[in-house]
Amino acid sequence: MPCPLTQNYVLKDCLTTAGVESWLVTPFANVLTTTLTANVVTAITKTLAWKTYAQETEQSMWSYTGAGTNANGTKAYDWSCTIKTNGLNTLDQQELDTLLSNKVVLIAKMYNGEYWMLGRTFGSTAIDSAFESGTAMGDFIGSTLTVKGRSNVPAVKVDSAIIAGLLT
């Protein structure tokens, strides 16, 4: 049976700024439930131990690819994000070590003000952390964290009205 396309899809005729402005990252175990309404996360039930690592970045991105096969009738989305943290300090190094030890959920705040969640269903894994010192005075100094995951749906939008409640 064919999958119908969404009705009344309107082509976008405006441009937007690309890139991730900042990230909210928390261990997957801290997310008890999420409510999805019209493909938007409208509520997140969190544990009392909820902690969020908030990181504003100069250079950050995420991407995903959908992979499906007709042979077994399944599909999956493999995604990856790169988070660059500027500077060198002990707190960032400690947080990066903690992130590498946990399955995590990420919420990306895009430069256009929208929020998107990665790792909602199965969590994700920080697979790599690298530090760069640079060689010239204007070079990047900081850490680069790579996080990868797999999902049965693409990234989902998060209602911006619930973000403030996640930061308390």
mmCIF file with all atom_site columns, C-alpha atoms in Angstrom:
data_model
loop_
_atom_site.group_PDB
_atom_site.id
_atom_site.type_symbol
_atom_site.label_atom_id
_atom_site.label_alt_id
_atom_site.label_comp_id
_atom_site.label_asym_id
_atom_site.label_entity_id
_atom_site.label_seq_id
_atom_site.pdbx_PDB_ins_code
_atom_site.Cartn_x
_atom_site.Cartn_y
_atom_site.Cartn_z
_atom_site.occupancy
_atom_site.B_iso_or_equiv
_atom_site.pdbx_formal_charge
_atom_site.auth_seq_id
_atom_site.auth_comp_id
_atom_site.auth_asym_id
_atom_site.auth_atom_id
_atom_site.pdbx_PDB_model_num
ATOM 1   C CA . MET A 1 1   ? 0.000  0.000  0.000  1.00 0.00 ? 1   MET A CA 1
ATOM 2   C CA . PRO A 1 2   ? 1.511  3.372  -0.945 1.00 0.00 ? 2   PRO A CA 1
ATOM 3   C CA . CYS A 1 3   ? 2.177  5.954  1.764  1.00 0.00 ? 3   CYS A CA 1
ATOM 4   C CA . PRO A 1 4   ? 0.209  9.145  1.041  1.00 0.00 ? 4   PRO A CA 1
ATOM 5   C CA . LEU A 1 5   ? 2.039  12.454 1.089  1.00 0.00 ? 5   LEU A CA 1
ATOM 6   C CA . THR A 1 6   ? 0.941  15.122 3.538  1.00 0.00 ? 6   THR A CA 1
ATOM 7   C CA . GLN A 1 7   ? -1.997 17.108 2.218  1.00 0.00 ? 7   GLN A CA 1
ATOM 8   C CA . ASN A 1 8   ? -1.631 20.794 1.348  1.00 0.00 ? 8   ASN A CA 1
ATOM 9   C CA . TYR A 1 9   ? 2.161  20.931 1.553  1.00 0.00 ? 9   TYR A CA 1
ATOM 10  C CA . VAL A 1 10  ? 3.214  24.504 0.793  1.00 0.00 ? 10  VAL A CA 1
ATOM 11  C CA . LEU A 1 11  ? 6.582  25.190 -0.789 1.00 0.00 ? 11  LEU A CA 1
ATOM 12  C CA . LYS A 1 12  ? 8.668  27.563 1.286  1.00 0.00 ? 12  LYS A CA 1
ATOM 13  C CA . ASP A 1 13  ? 9.705  30.752 -0.465 1.00 0.00 ? 13  ASP A CA 1
ATOM 14  C CA . CYS A 1 14  ? 11.758 32.392 2.291  1.00 0.00 ? 14  CYS A CA 1
ATOM 15  C CA . LEU A 1 15  ? 15.369 31.951 3.301  1.00 0.00 ? 15  LEU A CA 1
ATOM 16  C CA . THR A 1 16  ? 16.622 31.262 6.816  1.00 0.00 ? 16  THR A CA 1
ATOM 17  C CA . THR A 1 17  ? 19.947 31.277 8.616  1.00 0.00 ? 17  THR A CA 1
ATOM 18  C CA . ALA A 1 18  ? 21.556 27.866 8.801  1.00 0.00 ? 18  ALA A CA 1
ATOM 19  C CA . GLY A 1 19  ? 23.287 26.305 11.760 1.00 0.00 ? 19  GLY A CA 1
ATOM 20  C CA . VAL A 1 20  ? 22.833 25.369 15.388 1.00 0.00 ? 20  VAL A CA 1
ATOM 21  C CA . GLU A 1 21  ? 22.965 28.235 17.888 1.00 0.00 ? 21  GLU A CA 1
ATOM 22  C CA . SER A 1 22  ? 23.120 26.080 21.017 1.00 0.00 ? 22  SER A CA 1
ATOM 23  C CA . TRP A 1 23  ? 22.500 22.589 22.391 1.00 0.00 ? 23  TRP A CA 1
ATOM 24  C CA . LEU A 1 24  ? 20.679 21.168 25.392 1.00 0.00 ? 24  LEU A CA 1
ATOM 25  C CA . VAL A 1 25  ? 21.992 17.708 26.254 1.00 0.00 ? 25  VAL A CA 1
ATOM 26  C CA . THR A 1 26  ? 20.774 15.365 28.990 1.00 0.00 ? 26  THR A CA 1
ATOM 27  C CA . PRO A 1 27  ? 21.225 11.664 29.755 1.00 0.00 ? 27  PRO A CA 1
ATOM 28  C CA . PHE A 1 28  ? 18.571 9.509  28.020 1.00 0.00 ? 28  PHE A CA 1
ATOM 29  C CA . ALA A 1 29  ? 17.555 8.030  31.405 1.00 0.00 ? 29  ALA A CA 1
ATOM 30  C CA . ASN A 1 30  ? 16.371 11.507 32.529 1.00 0.00 ? 30  ASN A CA 1
ATOM 31  C CA . VAL A 1 31  ? 13.618 11.605 29.872 1.00 0.00 ? 31  VAL A CA 1
ATOM 32  C CA . LEU A 1 32  ? 10.652 9.605  31.195 1.00 0.00 ? 32  LEU A CA 1
ATOM 33  C CA . THR A 1 33  ? 8.125  10.404 28.461 1.00 0.00 ? 33  THR A CA 1
ATOM 34  C CA . THR A 1 34  ? 7.608  12.738 25.532 1.00 0.00 ? 34  THR A CA 1
ATOM 35  C CA . THR A 1 35  ? 4.266  13.748 24.074 1.00 0.00 ? 35  THR A CA 1
ATOM 36  C CA . LEU A 1 36  ? 4.141  14.091 20.295 1.00 0.00 ? 36  LEU A CA 1
ATOM 37  C CA . THR A 1 37  ? 1.271  16.142 18.851 1.00 0.00 ? 37  THR A CA 1
ATOM 38  C CA . ALA A 1 38  ? 1.139  16.724 15.080 1.00 0.00 ? 38  ALA A CA 1
ATOM 39  C CA . ASN A 1 39  ? 4.799  15.637 14.879 1.00 0.00 ? 39  ASN A CA 1
ATOM 40  C CA . VAL A 1 40  ? 5.906  18.239 17.467 1.00 0.00 ? 40  VAL A CA 1
ATOM 41  C CA . VAL A 1 41  ? 7.109  17.423 21.006 1.00 0.00 ? 41  VAL A CA 1
ATOM 42  C CA . THR A 1 42  ? 4.639  19.332 23.199 1.00 0.00 ? 42  THR A CA 1
ATOM 43  C CA . ALA A 1 43  ? 5.574  17.878 26.610 1.00 0.00 ? 43  ALA A CA 1
ATOM 44  C CA . ILE A 1 44  ? 8.555  16.187 28.219 1.00 0.00 ? 44  ILE A CA 1
ATOM 45  C CA . THR A 1 45  ? 8.286  14.405 31.562 1.00 0.00 ? 45  THR A CA 1
ATOM 46  C CA . LYS A 1 46  ? 11.685 14.447 33.230 1.00 0.00 ? 46  LYS A CA 1
ATOM 47  C CA . THR A 1 47  ? 13.211 12.828 36.289 1.00 0.00 ? 47  THR A CA 1
ATOM 48  C CA . LEU A 1 48  ? 13.948 14.766 39.459 1.00 0.00 ? 48  LEU A CA 1
ATOM 49  C CA . ALA A 1 49  ? 17.639 14.202 38.705 1.00 0.00 ? 49  ALA A CA 1
ATOM 50  C CA . TRP A 1 50  ? 17.302 16.053 35.376 1.00 0.00 ? 50  TRP A CA 1
ATOM 51  C CA . LYS A 1 51  ? 20.474 17.900 34.483 1.00 0.00 ? 51  LYS A CA 1
ATOM 52  C CA . THR A 1 52  ? 21.073 19.649 31.221 1.00 0.00 ? 52  THR A CA 1
ATOM 53  C CA . TYR A 1 53  ? 24.411 20.499 29.693 1.00 0.00 ? 53  TYR A CA 1
ATOM 54  C CA . ALA A 1 54  ? 23.738 23.711 27.783 1.00 0.00 ? 54  ALA A CA 1
ATOM 55  C CA . GLN A 1 55  ? 26.364 24.619 25.217 1.00 0.00 ? 55  GLN A CA 1
ATOM 56  C CA . GLU A 1 56  ? 26.421 27.669 23.003 1.00 0.00 ? 56  GLU A CA 1
ATOM 57  C CA . THR A 1 57  ? 28.607 27.070 20.021 1.00 0.00 ? 57  THR A CA 1
ATOM 58  C CA . GLU A 1 58  ? 30.394 28.974 17.318 1.00 0.00 ? 58  GLU A CA 1
ATOM 59  C CA . GLN A 1 59  ? 30.450 26.027 14.945 1.00 0.00 ? 59  GLN A CA 1
ATOM 60  C CA . SER A 1 60  ? 27.870 23.281 15.180 1.00 0.00 ? 60  SER A CA 1
ATOM 61  C CA . MET A 1 61  ? 25.754 21.176 12.879 1.00 0.00 ? 61  MET A CA 1
ATOM 62  C CA . TRP A 1 62  ? 23.668 18.035 12.609 1.00 0.00 ? 62  TRP A CA 1
ATOM 63  C CA . SER A 1 63  ? 22.475 15.954 9.717  1.00 0.00 ? 63  SER A CA 1
ATOM 64  C CA . TYR A 1 64  ? 20.585 12.751 9.127  1.00 0.00 ? 64  TYR A CA 1
ATOM 65  C CA . THR A 1 65  ? 20.040 10.319 6.325  1.00 0.00 ? 65  THR A CA 1
ATOM 66  C CA . GLY A 1 66  ? 17.091 8.012  5.899  1.00 0.00 ? 66  GLY A CA 1
ATOM 67  C CA . ALA A 1 67  ? 17.851 4.457  4.920  1.00 0.00 ? 67  ALA A CA 1
ATOM 68  C CA . GLY A 1 68  ? 15.193 1.936  4.027  1.00 0.00 ? 68  GLY A CA 1
ATOM 69  C CA . THR A 1 69  ? 14.983 -1.326 2.215  1.00 0.00 ? 69  THR A CA 1
ATOM 70  C CA . ASN A 1 70  ? 12.127 -2.888 0.332  1.00 0.00 ? 70  ASN A CA 1
ATOM 71  C CA . ALA A 1 71  ? 13.516 -6.340 0.994  1.00 0.00 ? 71  ALA A CA 1
ATOM 72  C CA . ASN A 1 72  ? 12.644 -6.353 4.674  1.00 0.00 ? 72  ASN A CA 1
ATOM 73  C CA . GLY A 1 73  ? 10.109 -3.513 4.703  1.00 0.00 ? 73  GLY A CA 1
ATOM 74  C CA . THR A 1 74  ? 11.887 -1.358 7.273  1.00 0.00 ? 74  THR A CA 1
ATOM 75  C CA . LYS A 1 75  ? 13.383 2.088  7.460  1.00 0.00 ? 75  LYS A CA 1
ATOM 76  C CA . ALA A 1 76  ? 15.723 3.876  9.823  1.00 0.00 ? 76  ALA A CA 1
ATOM 77  C CA . TYR A 1 77  ? 17.344 7.277  10.094 1.00 0.00 ? 77  TYR A CA 1
ATOM 78  C CA . ASP A 1 78  ? 21.027 7.443  10.953 1.00 0.00 ? 78  ASP A CA 1
ATOM 79  C CA . TRP A 1 79  ? 22.040 10.836 12.225 1.00 0.00 ? 79  TRP A CA 1
ATOM 80  C CA . SER A 1 80  ? 25.150 12.569 13.421 1.00 0.00 ? 80  SER A CA 1
ATOM 81  C CA . CYS A 1 81  ? 25.872 15.896 15.059 1.00 0.00 ? 81  CYS A CA 1
ATOM 82  C CA . THR A 1 82  ? 29.064 17.780 15.700 1.00 0.00 ? 82  THR A CA 1
ATOM 83  C CA . ILE A 1 83  ? 29.387 20.121 18.662 1.00 0.00 ? 83  ILE A CA 1
ATOM 84  C CA . LYS A 1 84  ? 32.404 22.410 18.940 1.00 0.00 ? 84  LYS A CA 1
ATOM 85  C CA . THR A 1 85  ? 33.071 23.956 22.344 1.00 0.00 ? 85  THR A CA 1
ATOM 86  C CA . ASN A 1 86  ? 35.340 26.980 22.383 1.00 0.00 ? 86  ASN A CA 1
ATOM 87  C CA . GLY A 1 87  ? 38.257 27.328 24.758 1.00 0.00 ? 87  GLY A CA 1
ATOM 88  C CA . LEU A 1 88  ? 39.810 24.998 27.269 1.00 0.00 ? 88  LEU A CA 1
ATOM 89  C CA . ASN A 1 89  ? 38.652 24.691 30.852 1.00 0.00 ? 89  ASN A CA 1
ATOM 90  C CA . THR A 1 90  ? 38.232 21.900 33.365 1.00 0.00 ? 90  THR A CA 1
ATOM 91  C CA . LEU A 1 91  ? 34.416 22.116 33.529 1.00 0.00 ? 91  LEU A CA 1
ATOM 92  C CA . ASP A 1 92  ? 34.014 21.528 29.779 1.00 0.00 ? 92  ASP A CA 1
ATOM 93  C CA . GLN A 1 93  ? 36.434 18.596 29.925 1.00 0.00 ? 93  GLN A CA 1
ATOM 94  C CA . GLN A 1 94  ? 34.503 17.068 32.846 1.00 0.00 ? 94  GLN A CA 1
ATOM 95  C CA . GLU A 1 95  ? 31.155 17.524 31.060 1.00 0.00 ? 95  GLU A CA 1
ATOM 96  C CA . LEU A 1 96  ? 32.502 16.002 27.838 1.00 0.00 ? 96  LEU A CA 1
ATOM 97  C CA . ASP A 1 97  ? 33.752 12.990 29.811 1.00 0.00 ? 97  ASP A CA 1
ATOM 98  C CA . THR A 1 98  ? 30.292 12.587 31.376 1.00 0.00 ? 98  THR A CA 1
ATOM 99  C CA . LEU A 1 99  ? 28.611 12.850 27.965 1.00 0.00 ? 99  LEU A CA 1
ATOM 100 C CA . LEU A 1 100 ? 30.887 10.150 26.567 1.00 0.00 ? 100 LEU A CA 1
ATOM 101 C CA . SER A 1 101 ? 29.780 7.860  29.419 1.00 0.00 ? 101 SER A CA 1
ATOM 102 C CA . ASN A 1 102 ? 26.001 8.193  28.826 1.00 0.00 ? 102 ASN A CA 1
ATOM 103 C CA . LYS A 1 103 ? 23.337 7.643  26.226 1.00 0.00 ? 103 LYS A CA 1
ATOM 104 C CA . VAL A 1 104 ? 21.992 11.142 25.627 1.00 0.00 ? 104 VAL A CA 1
ATOM 105 C CA . VAL A 1 105 ? 19.097 13.120 24.192 1.00 0.00 ? 105 VAL A CA 1
ATOM 106 C CA . LEU A 1 106 ? 19.926 16.353 22.369 1.00 0.00 ? 106 LEU A CA 1
ATOM 107 C CA . ILE A 1 107 ? 17.815 19.398 21.635 1.00 0.00 ? 107 ILE A CA 1
ATOM 108 C CA . ALA A 1 108 ? 19.277 21.741 19.034 1.00 0.00 ? 108 ALA A CA 1
ATOM 109 C CA . LYS A 1 109 ? 18.292 25.402 19.064 1.00 0.00 ? 109 LYS A CA 1
ATOM 110 C CA . MET A 1 110 ? 18.595 26.564 15.487 1.00 0.00 ? 110 MET A CA 1
ATOM 111 C CA . TYR A 1 111 ? 19.526 30.118 14.524 1.00 0.00 ? 111 TYR A CA 1
ATOM 112 C CA . ASN A 1 112 ? 15.951 30.657 13.333 1.00 0.00 ? 112 ASN A CA 1
ATOM 113 C CA . GLY A 1 113 ? 14.697 30.043 16.920 1.00 0.00 ? 113 GLY A CA 1
ATOM 114 C CA . GLU A 1 114 ? 13.259 26.568 16.344 1.00 0.00 ? 114 GLU A CA 1
ATOM 115 C CA . TYR A 1 115 ? 14.147 23.605 18.576 1.00 0.00 ? 115 TYR A CA 1
ATOM 116 C CA . TRP A 1 116 ? 14.679 20.064 17.257 1.00 0.00 ? 116 TRP A CA 1
ATOM 117 C CA . MET A 1 117 ? 15.159 16.853 19.266 1.00 0.00 ? 117 MET A CA 1
ATOM 118 C CA . LEU A 1 118 ? 17.529 14.016 18.426 1.00 0.00 ? 118 LEU A CA 1
ATOM 119 C CA . GLY A 1 119 ? 17.630 10.694 20.289 1.00 0.00 ? 119 GLY A CA 1
ATOM 120 C CA . ARG A 1 120 ? 14.022 10.894 21.502 1.00 0.00 ? 120 ARG A CA 1
ATOM 121 C CA . THR A 1 121 ? 13.200 7.203  21.026 1.00 0.00 ? 121 THR A CA 1
ATOM 122 C CA . PHE A 1 122 ? 16.447 5.306  21.597 1.00 0.00 ? 122 PHE A CA 1
ATOM 123 C CA . GLY A 1 123 ? 18.927 7.883  22.893 1.00 0.00 ? 123 GLY A CA 1
ATOM 124 C CA . SER A 1 124 ? 22.250 8.460  21.223 1.00 0.00 ? 124 SER A CA 1
ATOM 125 C CA . THR A 1 125 ? 25.899 7.906  21.890 1.00 0.00 ? 125 THR A CA 1
ATOM 126 C CA . ALA A 1 126 ? 28.754 10.376 22.010 1.00 0.00 ? 126 ALA A CA 1
ATOM 127 C CA . ILE A 1 127 ? 31.356 8.471  20.053 1.00 0.00 ? 127 ILE A CA 1
ATOM 128 C CA . ASP A 1 128 ? 34.241 10.862 19.787 1.00 0.00 ? 128 ASP A CA 1
ATOM 129 C CA . SER A 1 129 ? 35.779 13.803 21.581 1.00 0.00 ? 129 SER A CA 1
ATOM 130 C CA . ALA A 1 130 ? 38.821 15.572 20.202 1.00 0.00 ? 130 ALA A CA 1
ATOM 131 C CA . PHE A 1 131 ? 40.751 18.585 21.461 1.00 0.00 ? 131 PHE A CA 1
ATOM 132 C CA . GLU A 1 132 ? 42.468 21.065 19.155 1.00 0.00 ? 132 GLU A CA 1
ATOM 133 C CA . SER A 1 133 ? 44.998 23.619 20.391 1.00 0.00 ? 133 SER A CA 1
ATOM 134 C CA . GLY A 1 134 ? 45.509 25.397 17.075 1.00 0.00 ? 134 GLY A CA 1
ATOM 135 C CA . THR A 1 135 ? 48.888 26.513 15.768 1.00 0.00 ? 135 THR A CA 1
ATOM 136 C CA . ALA A 1 136 ? 48.342 30.214 15.068 1.00 0.00 ? 136 ALA A CA 1
ATOM 137 C CA . MET A 1 137 ? 46.786 32.892 17.245 1.00 0.00 ? 137 MET A CA 1
ATOM 138 C CA . GLY A 1 138 ? 43.523 32.968 15.268 1.00 0.00 ? 138 GLY A CA 1
ATOM 139 C CA . ASP A 1 139 ? 43.029 29.185 15.109 1.00 0.00 ? 139 ASP A CA 1
ATOM 140 C CA . PHE A 1 140 ? 40.220 27.275 16.813 1.00 0.00 ? 140 PHE A CA 1
ATOM 141 C CA . ILE A 1 141 ? 41.005 26.097 20.338 1.00 0.00 ? 141 ILE A CA 1
ATOM 142 C CA . GLY A 1 142 ? 38.533 23.782 21.980 1.00 0.00 ? 142 GLY A CA 1
ATOM 143 C CA . SER A 1 143 ? 36.880 20.394 21.813 1.00 0.00 ? 143 SER A CA 1
ATOM 144 C CA . THR A 1 144 ? 34.833 18.731 19.103 1.00 0.00 ? 144 THR A CA 1
ATOM 145 C CA . LEU A 1 145 ? 32.217 16.201 20.199 1.00 0.00 ? 145 LEU A CA 1
ATOM 146 C CA . THR A 1 146 ? 30.597 13.834 17.704 1.00 0.00 ? 146 THR A CA 1
ATOM 147 C CA . VAL A 1 147 ? 27.286 12.227 18.658 1.00 0.00 ? 147 VAL A CA 1
ATOM 148 C CA . LYS A 1 148 ? 25.539 9.575  16.560 1.00 0.00 ? 148 LYS A CA 1
ATOM 149 C CA . GLY A 1 149 ? 22.204 7.844  16.794 1.00 0.00 ? 149 GLY A CA 1
ATOM 150 C CA . ARG A 1 150 ? 19.536 5.892  14.968 1.00 0.00 ? 150 ARG A CA 1
ATOM 151 C CA . SER A 1 151 ? 15.831 6.545  14.950 1.00 0.00 ? 151 SER A CA 1
ATOM 152 C CA . ASN A 1 152 ? 12.684 5.256  13.331 1.00 0.00 ? 152 ASN A CA 1
ATOM 153 C CA . VAL A 1 153 ? 11.617 8.840  12.521 1.00 0.00 ? 153 VAL A CA 1
ATOM 154 C CA . PRO A 1 154 ? 13.541 11.944 11.454 1.00 0.00 ? 154 PRO A CA 1
ATOM 155 C CA . ALA A 1 155 ? 14.320 14.604 14.049 1.00 0.00 ? 155 ALA A CA 1
ATOM 156 C CA . VAL A 1 156 ? 11.189 16.037 15.656 1.00 0.00 ? 156 VAL A CA 1
ATOM 157 C CA . LYS A 1 157 ? 10.448 19.670 16.349 1.00 0.00 ? 157 LYS A CA 1
ATOM 158 C CA . VAL A 1 158 ? 10.101 20.747 19.997 1.00 0.00 ? 158 VAL A CA 1
ATOM 159 C CA . ASP A 1 159 ? 7.516  23.337 21.063 1.00 0.00 ? 159 ASP A CA 1
ATOM 160 C CA . SER A 1 160 ? 9.594  26.302 22.240 1.00 0.00 ? 160 SER A CA 1
ATOM 161 C CA . ALA A 1 161 ? 7.081  26.955 25.038 1.00 0.00 ? 161 ALA A CA 1
ATOM 162 C CA . ILE A 1 162 ? 8.338  23.900 26.974 1.00 0.00 ? 162 ILE A CA 1
ATOM 163 C CA . ILE A 1 163 ? 12.052 24.773 26.847 1.00 0.00 ? 163 ILE A CA 1
ATOM 164 C CA . ALA A 1 164 ? 12.025 27.092 29.892 1.00 0.00 ? 164 ALA A CA 1
ATOM 165 C CA . GLY A 1 165 ? 10.579 24.247 31.997 1.00 0.00 ? 165 GLY A CA 1
ATOM 166 C CA . LEU A 1 166 ? 13.480 22.010 31.023 1.00 0.00 ? 166 LEU A CA 1
ATOM 167 C CA . LEU A 1 167 ? 16.042 24.503 32.277 1.00 0.00 ? 167 LEU A CA 1
ATOM 168 C CA . THR A 1 168 ? 14.757 24.576 35.878 1.00 0.00 ? 168 THR A CA 1
#
